Short mmCIF file of C-alpha atoms and ligand atoms in Angstrom, two decimals:
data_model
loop_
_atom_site.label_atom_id
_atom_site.label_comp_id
_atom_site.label_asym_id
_atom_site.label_seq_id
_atom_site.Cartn_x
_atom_site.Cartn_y
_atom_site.Cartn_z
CA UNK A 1 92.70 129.19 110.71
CA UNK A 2 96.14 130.61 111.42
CA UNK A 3 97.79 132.86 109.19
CA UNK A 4 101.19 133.67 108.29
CA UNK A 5 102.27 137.49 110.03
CA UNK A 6 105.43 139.39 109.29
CA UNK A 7 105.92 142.28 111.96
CA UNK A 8 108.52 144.70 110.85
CA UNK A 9 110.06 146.66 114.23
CA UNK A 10 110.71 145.31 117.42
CA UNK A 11 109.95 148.02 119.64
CA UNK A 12 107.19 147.35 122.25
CA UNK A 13 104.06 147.79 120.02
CA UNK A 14 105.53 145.24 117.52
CA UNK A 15 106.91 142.55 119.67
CA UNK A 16 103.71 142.42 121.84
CA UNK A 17 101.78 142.20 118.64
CA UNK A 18 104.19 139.14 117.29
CA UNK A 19 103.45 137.36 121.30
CA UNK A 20 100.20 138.12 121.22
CA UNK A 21 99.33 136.40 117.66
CA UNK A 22 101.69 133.91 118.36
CA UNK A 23 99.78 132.44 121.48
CA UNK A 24 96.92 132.66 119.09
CA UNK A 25 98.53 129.98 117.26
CA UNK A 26 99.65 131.83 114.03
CA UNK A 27 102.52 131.51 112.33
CA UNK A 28 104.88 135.39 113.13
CA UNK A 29 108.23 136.72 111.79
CA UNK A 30 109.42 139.32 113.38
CA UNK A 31 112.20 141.56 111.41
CA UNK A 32 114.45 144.32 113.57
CA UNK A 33 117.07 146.27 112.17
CA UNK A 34 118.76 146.93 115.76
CA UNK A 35 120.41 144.57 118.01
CA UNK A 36 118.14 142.28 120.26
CA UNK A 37 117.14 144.31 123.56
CA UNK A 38 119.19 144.31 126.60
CA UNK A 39 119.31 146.53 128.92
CA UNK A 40 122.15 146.64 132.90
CA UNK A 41 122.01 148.13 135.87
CA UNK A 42 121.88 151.58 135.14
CA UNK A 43 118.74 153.49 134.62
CA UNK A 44 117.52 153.91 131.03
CA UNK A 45 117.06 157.10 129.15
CA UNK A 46 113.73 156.13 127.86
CA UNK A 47 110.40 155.33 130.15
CA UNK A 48 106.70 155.21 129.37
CA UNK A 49 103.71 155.64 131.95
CA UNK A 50 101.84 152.21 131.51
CA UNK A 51 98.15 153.02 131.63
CA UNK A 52 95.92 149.94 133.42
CA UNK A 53 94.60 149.00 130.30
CA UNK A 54 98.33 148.25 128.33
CA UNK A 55 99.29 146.92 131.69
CA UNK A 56 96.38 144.43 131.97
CA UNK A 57 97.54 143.50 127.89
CA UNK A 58 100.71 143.03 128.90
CA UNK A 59 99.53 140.45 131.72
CA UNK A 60 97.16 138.78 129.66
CA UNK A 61 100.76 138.50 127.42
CA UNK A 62 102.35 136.90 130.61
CA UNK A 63 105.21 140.18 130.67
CA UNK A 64 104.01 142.43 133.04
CA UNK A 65 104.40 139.32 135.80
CA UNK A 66 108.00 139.23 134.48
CA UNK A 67 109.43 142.68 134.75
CA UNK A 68 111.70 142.77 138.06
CA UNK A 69 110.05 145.06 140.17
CA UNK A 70 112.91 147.65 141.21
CA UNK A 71 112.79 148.71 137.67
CA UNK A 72 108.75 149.68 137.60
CA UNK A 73 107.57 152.78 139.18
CA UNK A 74 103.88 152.46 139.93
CA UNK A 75 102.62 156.12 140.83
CA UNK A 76 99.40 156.55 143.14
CA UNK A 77 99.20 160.28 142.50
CA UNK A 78 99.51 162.74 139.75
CA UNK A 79 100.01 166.70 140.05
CA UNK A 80 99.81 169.05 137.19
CA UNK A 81 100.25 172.52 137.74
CA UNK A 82 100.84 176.49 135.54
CA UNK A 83 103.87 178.16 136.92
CA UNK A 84 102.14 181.35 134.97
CA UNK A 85 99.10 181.16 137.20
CA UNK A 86 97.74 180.16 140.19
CA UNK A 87 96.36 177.02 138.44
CA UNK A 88 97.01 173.35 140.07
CA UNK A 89 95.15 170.02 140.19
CA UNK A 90 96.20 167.34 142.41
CA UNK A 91 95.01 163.71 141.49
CA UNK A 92 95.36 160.45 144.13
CA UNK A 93 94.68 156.18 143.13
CA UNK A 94 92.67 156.21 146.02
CA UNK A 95 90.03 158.94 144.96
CA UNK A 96 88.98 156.43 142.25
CA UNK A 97 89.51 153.29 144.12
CA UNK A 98 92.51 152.28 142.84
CA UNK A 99 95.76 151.34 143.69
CA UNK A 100 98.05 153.16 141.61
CA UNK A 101 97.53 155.58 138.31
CA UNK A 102 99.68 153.60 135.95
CA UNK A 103 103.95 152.38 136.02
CA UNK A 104 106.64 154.25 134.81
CA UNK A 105 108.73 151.30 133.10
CA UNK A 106 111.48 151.78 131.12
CA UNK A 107 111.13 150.60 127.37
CA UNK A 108 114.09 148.69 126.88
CA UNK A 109 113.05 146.81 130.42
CA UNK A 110 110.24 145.91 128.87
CA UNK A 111 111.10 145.32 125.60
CA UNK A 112 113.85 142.82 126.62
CA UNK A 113 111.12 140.83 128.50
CA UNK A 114 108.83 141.01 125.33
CA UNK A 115 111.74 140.00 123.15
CA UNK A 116 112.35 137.09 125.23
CA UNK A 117 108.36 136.13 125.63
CA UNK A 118 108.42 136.07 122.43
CA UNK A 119 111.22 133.81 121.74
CA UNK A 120 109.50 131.22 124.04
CA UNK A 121 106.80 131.21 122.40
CA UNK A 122 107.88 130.40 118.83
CA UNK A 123 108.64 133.75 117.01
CA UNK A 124 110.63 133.57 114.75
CA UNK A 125 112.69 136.66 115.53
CA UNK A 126 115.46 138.07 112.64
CA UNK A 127 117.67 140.98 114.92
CA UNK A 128 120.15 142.94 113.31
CA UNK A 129 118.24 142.77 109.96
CA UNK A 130 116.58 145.63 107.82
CA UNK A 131 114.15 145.07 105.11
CA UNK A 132 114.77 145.69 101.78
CA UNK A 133 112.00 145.13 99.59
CA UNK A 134 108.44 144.70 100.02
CA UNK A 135 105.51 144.04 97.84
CA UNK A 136 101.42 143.56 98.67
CA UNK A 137 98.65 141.53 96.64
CA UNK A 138 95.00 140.87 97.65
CA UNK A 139 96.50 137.46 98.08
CA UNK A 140 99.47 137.37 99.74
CA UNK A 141 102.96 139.59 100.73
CA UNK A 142 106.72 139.27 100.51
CA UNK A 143 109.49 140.83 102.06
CA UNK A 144 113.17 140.39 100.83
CA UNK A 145 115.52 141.04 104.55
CA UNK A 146 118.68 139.42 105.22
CA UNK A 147 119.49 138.27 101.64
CA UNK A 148 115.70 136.33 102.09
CA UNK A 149 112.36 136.23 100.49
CA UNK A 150 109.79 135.72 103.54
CA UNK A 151 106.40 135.16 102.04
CA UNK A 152 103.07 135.57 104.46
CA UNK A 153 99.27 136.08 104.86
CA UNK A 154 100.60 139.77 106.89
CA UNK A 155 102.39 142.46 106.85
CA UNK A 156 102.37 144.74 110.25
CA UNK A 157 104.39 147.83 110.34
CA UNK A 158 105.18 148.26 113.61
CA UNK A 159 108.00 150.33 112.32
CA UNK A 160 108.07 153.25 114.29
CA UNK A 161 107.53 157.41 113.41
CA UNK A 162 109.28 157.51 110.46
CA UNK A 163 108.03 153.95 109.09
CA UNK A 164 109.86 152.95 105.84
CA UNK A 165 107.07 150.43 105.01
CA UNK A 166 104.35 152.96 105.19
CA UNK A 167 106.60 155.27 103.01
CA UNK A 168 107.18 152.92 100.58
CA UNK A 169 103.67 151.94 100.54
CA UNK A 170 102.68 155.60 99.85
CA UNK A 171 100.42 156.38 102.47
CA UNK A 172 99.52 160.09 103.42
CA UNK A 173 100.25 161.31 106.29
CA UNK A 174 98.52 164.36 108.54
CA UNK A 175 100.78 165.95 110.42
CA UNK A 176 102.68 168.93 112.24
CA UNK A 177 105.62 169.63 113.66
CA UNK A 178 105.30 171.01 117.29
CA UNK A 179 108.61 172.83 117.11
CA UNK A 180 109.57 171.49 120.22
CA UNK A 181 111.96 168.57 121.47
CA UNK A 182 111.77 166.47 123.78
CA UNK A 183 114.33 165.98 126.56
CA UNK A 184 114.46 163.03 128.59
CA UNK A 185 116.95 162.23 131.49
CA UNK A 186 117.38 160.78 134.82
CA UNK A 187 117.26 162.53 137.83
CA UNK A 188 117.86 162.30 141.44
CA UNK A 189 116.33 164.32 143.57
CA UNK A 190 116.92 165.20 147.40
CA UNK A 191 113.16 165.24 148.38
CA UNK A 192 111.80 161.57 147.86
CA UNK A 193 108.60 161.65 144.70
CA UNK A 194 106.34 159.85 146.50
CA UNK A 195 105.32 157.94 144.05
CA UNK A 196 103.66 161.35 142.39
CA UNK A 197 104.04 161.97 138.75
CA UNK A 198 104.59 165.82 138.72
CA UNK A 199 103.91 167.91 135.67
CA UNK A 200 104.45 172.30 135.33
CA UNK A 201 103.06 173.65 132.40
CA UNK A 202 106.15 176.79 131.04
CA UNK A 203 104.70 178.26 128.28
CA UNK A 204 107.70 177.19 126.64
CA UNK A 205 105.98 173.50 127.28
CA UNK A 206 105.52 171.26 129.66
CA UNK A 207 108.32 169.68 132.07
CA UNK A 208 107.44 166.00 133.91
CA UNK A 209 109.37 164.15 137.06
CA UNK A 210 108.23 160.60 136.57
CA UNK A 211 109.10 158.52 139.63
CA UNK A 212 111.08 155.40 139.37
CA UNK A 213 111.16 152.62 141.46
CA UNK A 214 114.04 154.31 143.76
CA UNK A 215 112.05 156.90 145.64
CA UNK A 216 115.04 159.65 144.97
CA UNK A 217 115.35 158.51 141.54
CA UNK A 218 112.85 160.41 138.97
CA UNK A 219 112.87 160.13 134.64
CA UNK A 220 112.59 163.87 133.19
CA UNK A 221 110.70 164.55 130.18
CA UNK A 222 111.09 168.23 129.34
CA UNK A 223 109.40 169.15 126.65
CA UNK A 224 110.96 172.55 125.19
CA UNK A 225 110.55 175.36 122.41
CA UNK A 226 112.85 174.25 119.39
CA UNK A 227 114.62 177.54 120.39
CA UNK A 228 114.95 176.48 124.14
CA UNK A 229 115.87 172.99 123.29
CA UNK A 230 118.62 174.25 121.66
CA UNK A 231 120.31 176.33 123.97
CA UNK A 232 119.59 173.49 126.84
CA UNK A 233 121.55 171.36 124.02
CA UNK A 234 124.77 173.53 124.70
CA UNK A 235 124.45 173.88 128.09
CA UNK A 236 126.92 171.58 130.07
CA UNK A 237 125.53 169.67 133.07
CA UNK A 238 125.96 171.91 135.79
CA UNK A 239 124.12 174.71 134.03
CA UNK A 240 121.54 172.79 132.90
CA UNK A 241 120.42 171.33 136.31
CA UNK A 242 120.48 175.17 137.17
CA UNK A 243 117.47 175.48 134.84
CA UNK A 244 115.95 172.39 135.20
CA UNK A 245 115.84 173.27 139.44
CA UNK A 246 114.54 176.81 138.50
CA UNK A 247 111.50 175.39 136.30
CA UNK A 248 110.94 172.78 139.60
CA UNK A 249 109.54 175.34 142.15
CA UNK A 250 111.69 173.25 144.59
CA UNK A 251 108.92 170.53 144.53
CA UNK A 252 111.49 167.27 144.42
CA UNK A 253 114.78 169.55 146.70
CA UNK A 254 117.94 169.33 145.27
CA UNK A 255 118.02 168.07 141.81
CA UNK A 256 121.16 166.38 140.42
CA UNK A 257 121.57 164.71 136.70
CA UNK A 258 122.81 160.98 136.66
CA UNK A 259 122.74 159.90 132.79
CA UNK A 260 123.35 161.36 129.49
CA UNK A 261 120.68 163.66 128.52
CA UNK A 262 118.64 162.64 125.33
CA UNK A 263 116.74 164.81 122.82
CA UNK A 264 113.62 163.59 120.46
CA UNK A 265 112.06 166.14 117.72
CA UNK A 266 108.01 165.95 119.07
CA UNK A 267 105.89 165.83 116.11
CA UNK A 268 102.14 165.30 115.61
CA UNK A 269 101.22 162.58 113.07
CA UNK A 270 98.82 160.11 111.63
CA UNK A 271 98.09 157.86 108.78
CA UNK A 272 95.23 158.68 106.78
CA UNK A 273 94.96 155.25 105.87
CA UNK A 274 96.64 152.26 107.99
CA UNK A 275 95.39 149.91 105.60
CA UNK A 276 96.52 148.73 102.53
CA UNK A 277 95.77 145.40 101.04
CA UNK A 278 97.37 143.11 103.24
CA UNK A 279 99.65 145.82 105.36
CA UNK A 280 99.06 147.01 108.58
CA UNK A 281 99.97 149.65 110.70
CA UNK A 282 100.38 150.11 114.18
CA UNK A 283 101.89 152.12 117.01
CA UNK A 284 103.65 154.98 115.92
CA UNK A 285 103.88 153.60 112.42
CA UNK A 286 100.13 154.93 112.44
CA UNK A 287 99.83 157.76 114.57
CA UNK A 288 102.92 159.74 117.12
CA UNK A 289 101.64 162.34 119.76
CA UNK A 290 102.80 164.88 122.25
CA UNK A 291 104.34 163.14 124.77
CA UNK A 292 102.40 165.75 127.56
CA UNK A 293 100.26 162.86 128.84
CA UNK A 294 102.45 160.14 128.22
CA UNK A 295 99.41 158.22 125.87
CA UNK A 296 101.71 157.39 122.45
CA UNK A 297 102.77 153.93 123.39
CA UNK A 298 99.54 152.94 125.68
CA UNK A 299 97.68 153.94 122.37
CA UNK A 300 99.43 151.42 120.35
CA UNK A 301 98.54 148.84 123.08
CA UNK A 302 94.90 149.92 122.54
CA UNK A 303 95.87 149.30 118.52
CA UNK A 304 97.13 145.52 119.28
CA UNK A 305 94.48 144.72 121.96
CA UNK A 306 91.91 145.26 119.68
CA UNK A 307 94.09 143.76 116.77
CA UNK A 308 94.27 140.42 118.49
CA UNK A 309 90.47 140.66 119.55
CA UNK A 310 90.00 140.55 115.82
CA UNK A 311 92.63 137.96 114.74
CA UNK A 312 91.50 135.54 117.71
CA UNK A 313 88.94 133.96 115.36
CA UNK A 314 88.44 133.86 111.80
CA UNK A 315 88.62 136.97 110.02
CA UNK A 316 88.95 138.93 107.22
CA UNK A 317 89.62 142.11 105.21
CA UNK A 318 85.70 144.09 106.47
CA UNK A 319 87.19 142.48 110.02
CA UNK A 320 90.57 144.43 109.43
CA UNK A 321 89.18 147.58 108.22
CA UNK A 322 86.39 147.72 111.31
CA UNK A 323 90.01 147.89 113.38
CA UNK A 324 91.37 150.28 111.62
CA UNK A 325 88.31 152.44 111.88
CA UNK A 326 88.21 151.85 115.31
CA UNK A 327 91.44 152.47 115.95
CA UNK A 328 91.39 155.43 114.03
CA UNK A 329 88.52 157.01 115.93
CA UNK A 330 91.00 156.07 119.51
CA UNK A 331 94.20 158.02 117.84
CA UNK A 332 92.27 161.39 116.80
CA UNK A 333 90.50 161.83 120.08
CA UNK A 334 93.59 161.45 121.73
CA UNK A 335 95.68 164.06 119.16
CA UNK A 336 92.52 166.18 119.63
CA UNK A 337 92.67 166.39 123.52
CA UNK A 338 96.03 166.52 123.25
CA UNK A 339 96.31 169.71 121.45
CA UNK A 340 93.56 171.53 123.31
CA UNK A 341 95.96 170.65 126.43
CA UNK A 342 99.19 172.01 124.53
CA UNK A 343 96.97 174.88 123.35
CA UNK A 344 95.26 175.75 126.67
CA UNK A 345 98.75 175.70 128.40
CA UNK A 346 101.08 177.06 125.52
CA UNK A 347 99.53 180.63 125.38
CA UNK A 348 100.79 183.49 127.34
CA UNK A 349 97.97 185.53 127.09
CA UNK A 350 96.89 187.04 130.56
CA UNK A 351 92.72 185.94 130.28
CA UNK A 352 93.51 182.43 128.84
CA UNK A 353 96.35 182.09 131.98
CA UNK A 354 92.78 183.53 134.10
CA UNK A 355 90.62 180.61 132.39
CA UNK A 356 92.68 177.90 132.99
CA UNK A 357 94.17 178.81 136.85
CA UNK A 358 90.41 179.13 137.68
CA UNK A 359 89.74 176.14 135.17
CA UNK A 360 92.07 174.03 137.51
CA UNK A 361 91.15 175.31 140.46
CA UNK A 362 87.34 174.66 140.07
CA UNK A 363 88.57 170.93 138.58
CA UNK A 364 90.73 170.12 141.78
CA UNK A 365 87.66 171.07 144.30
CA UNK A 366 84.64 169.52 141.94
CA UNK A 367 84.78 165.77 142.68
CA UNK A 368 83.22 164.41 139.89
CA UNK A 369 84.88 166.44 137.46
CA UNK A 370 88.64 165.15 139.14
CA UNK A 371 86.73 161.83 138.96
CA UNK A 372 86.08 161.89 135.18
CA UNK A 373 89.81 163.83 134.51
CA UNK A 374 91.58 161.09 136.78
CA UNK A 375 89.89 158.69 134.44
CA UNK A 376 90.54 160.25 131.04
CA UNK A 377 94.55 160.51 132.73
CA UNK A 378 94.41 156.54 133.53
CA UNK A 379 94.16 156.17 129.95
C1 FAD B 401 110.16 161.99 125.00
C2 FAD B 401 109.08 160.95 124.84
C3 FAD B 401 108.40 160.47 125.98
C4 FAD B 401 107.37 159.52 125.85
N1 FAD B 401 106.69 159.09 126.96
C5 FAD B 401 105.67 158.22 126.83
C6 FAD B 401 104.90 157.77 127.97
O1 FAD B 401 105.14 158.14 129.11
N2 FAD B 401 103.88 156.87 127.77
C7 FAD B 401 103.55 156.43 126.52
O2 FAD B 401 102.59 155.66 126.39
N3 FAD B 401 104.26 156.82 125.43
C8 FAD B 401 105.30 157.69 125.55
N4 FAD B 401 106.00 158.09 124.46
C9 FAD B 401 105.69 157.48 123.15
C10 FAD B 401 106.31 156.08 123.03
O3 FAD B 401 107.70 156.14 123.32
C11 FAD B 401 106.08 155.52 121.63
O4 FAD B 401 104.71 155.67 121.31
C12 FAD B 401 106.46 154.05 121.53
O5 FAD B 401 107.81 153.86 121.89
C13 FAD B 401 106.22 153.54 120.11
O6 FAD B 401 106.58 152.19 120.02
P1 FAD B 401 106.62 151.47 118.61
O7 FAD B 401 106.95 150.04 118.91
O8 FAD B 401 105.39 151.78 117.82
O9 FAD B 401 107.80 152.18 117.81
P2 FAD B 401 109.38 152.18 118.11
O10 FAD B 401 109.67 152.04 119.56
O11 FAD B 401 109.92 153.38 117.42
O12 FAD B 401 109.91 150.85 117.40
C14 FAD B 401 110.07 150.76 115.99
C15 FAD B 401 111.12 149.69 115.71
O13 FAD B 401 111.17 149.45 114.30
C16 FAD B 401 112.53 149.21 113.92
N5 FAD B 401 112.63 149.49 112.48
C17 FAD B 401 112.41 150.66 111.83
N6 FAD B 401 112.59 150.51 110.51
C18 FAD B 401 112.93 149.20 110.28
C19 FAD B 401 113.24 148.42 109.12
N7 FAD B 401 113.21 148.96 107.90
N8 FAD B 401 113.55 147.11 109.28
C20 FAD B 401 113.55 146.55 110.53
N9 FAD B 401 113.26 147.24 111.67
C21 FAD B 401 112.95 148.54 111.55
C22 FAD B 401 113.29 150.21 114.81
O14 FAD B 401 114.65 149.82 114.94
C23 FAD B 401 112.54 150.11 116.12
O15 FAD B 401 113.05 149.13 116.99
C24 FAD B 401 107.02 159.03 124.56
C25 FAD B 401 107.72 159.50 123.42
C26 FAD B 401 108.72 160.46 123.56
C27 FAD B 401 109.43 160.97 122.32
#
């Protein structure tokens, strides 16, 4: 029987979820406080590595088919390395008989092309509107937005980190702060990428080249000490692409900075419950990671595949509550592997630098063991 959904946020996890139960035939509202997506010519700030399973969501969707492809970066190889030790792994498609690893896509590329999927397909989409008021019954939900009273059988938060609906609603949180921030730019570089994703682990954090479609063209995601990230802050350009090509050992040549730079606080965090009454939520409403493997947003894809796998037929509150379990289960292995990554790589100490150099060594020359950690990086 179809239902009536209200999805708050229109960032990717929330407009795929608003498609996705739309083609199932239910009735969706979909409430954003920012402007509708758009995006030019120039390169966005923001990118995610699409993992095979968001990207064969996002085709079942009909979006992945639509996003122009000199804005997606598909990378066949991956290479993760210590500058403290001697450690380095080296990961290619073809060792696992595939084509590529994943995509680097920008988000607003492919949130414009989920924004406008959705549109054709009937949702009811309110931009430039922020909600006001919410309430929950066993029965039922409202939300006053836009000087409206929307009634429906749903409520998803698909609200983002800081979610005002799951505030509101009261539900605890676990979390820590990693004291670090993340700092994304674009790059060109004089050496072409090769379509390789390249990662060194500082022990200040982690620094990743993602390639972009334009083989000289990679997205940075440095990942710094709150301390660092602040004196990067008030460097100027020149000074920090000084830094930026001593952290490189030289593996992408020259490096030069072509955007703005960006900074995001990283923070660890996850809903003890995502389920309350008749709200739901999803993506980073329910759970935010490290960005070190580049998993946050293909772990919301995981939350809405198995969302609409649920809401395809009739269902009802056990159904909802086996997802969130579920679900659950998918977000705390990933913020546990996550952290013995961070941990493993964020220690100076001379024995566990030993360990993991010889830890990386032994992975890169042990086929099945690259086989099973090219897996676990494919998401
Ligand atoms: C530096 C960095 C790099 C990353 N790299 C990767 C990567 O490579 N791969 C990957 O999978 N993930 C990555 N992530 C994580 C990924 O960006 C997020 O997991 C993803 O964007 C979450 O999407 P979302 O739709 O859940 O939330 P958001 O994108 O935050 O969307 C939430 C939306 O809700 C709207 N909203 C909020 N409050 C209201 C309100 N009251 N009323 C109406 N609208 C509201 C907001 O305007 C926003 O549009 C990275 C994160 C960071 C910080």
């Amino acid at each position: 029987m179809s239902q009536r959904f209200i999805v708050v946020g229109g960032g990717m996890i929330g407009l795929a979820s608003a498609l996705g139960l739309r083609q199932q035939g239910h009735r969706v509202t979909l409430i954003e406080q920012g402007k509708a997506p758009t995006y030019s010519d120039e390169l966005e700030l923001r990118v995610s590595a699409i993992a095979h399973h968001s990207r064969a969501l996002l085709t079942e969707l009909g979006v992945w088919q639509q996003l122009p492809a000199d804005r997606l970066g598909p990378y066949t190889a991956m290479e993760v390395w210590d500058q403290d030790s001697f450690g380095r792994i080296a990961f290619a498609a073809n060792e696992v008989n595939q084509a590529d690893l994943g995509a680097i896509v920008e988000n607003r590329v492919l949130e414009r092309h989920l924004w406008q999927a959705a549109v054709d397909a009937g949702v009811e989409l309110m931009p430039e509107t922020a909600v006001q008021d919410h309430g929950l019954s066993d029965t039922e939900v409202w939300v006053e937005a836009g000087g409206q009273r929307l009634r429906g059988d749903y409520l998803l938060a698909a609200d983002g980190v800081k979610s005002p609906l799951r505030q509101a609603a009261g539900l605890p949180l676990t979390f820590w702060d990693y004291q670090q921030q993340g700092c994304v730019a674009v790059i060109r570089c004089s050496e072409p990428h090769n379509g390789c994703a390249r990662q060194v682990f500082l022990p200040s954090g982690p620094v990743a080249w993602l390639p972009l479609a334009d083989p000289h063209h990679v997205s940075l995601v440095w990942s710094a000490d709150s301390e660092l990230a602040r004196q990067l802050q008030q460097l100027d350009d020149n000074d920090f692409i000084k830094q930026l090509q001593r952290v490189s050992d030289q593996c992408l040549g020259q490096l030069e900075l072509v955007s703005q730079r960006g900074y995001f606080p990283l923070r660890m965090q996850y809903a003890k419950r995502w389920l309350q009454q008749r709200l739901l939520l999803i993506g980073d409403a329910a759970h935010s990671i490290h960005p070190l493997a580049g998993q946050g947003a293909n772990l919301g894809f995981g939350d809405v595949h198995a969302l609409l796998a649920v809401t395809a037929s009739e269902f009802g509150s056990a159904d909802l509550r086996q997802w969130e379990r579920q679900r659950k289960v998918a977000a705390v292995q990933m913020i546990a592997t996550m952290e013995s990554f961070k941990r493993g790589f964020g220690t100076a100490s001379p024995v566990a630098k030993l360990v993991r150099g010889l830890g990386l060594r032994l992975a890169d020359r042990l086929a099945p063991l690259k086989r099973k950690l090219i897996k676990s990086a494919l998401g």
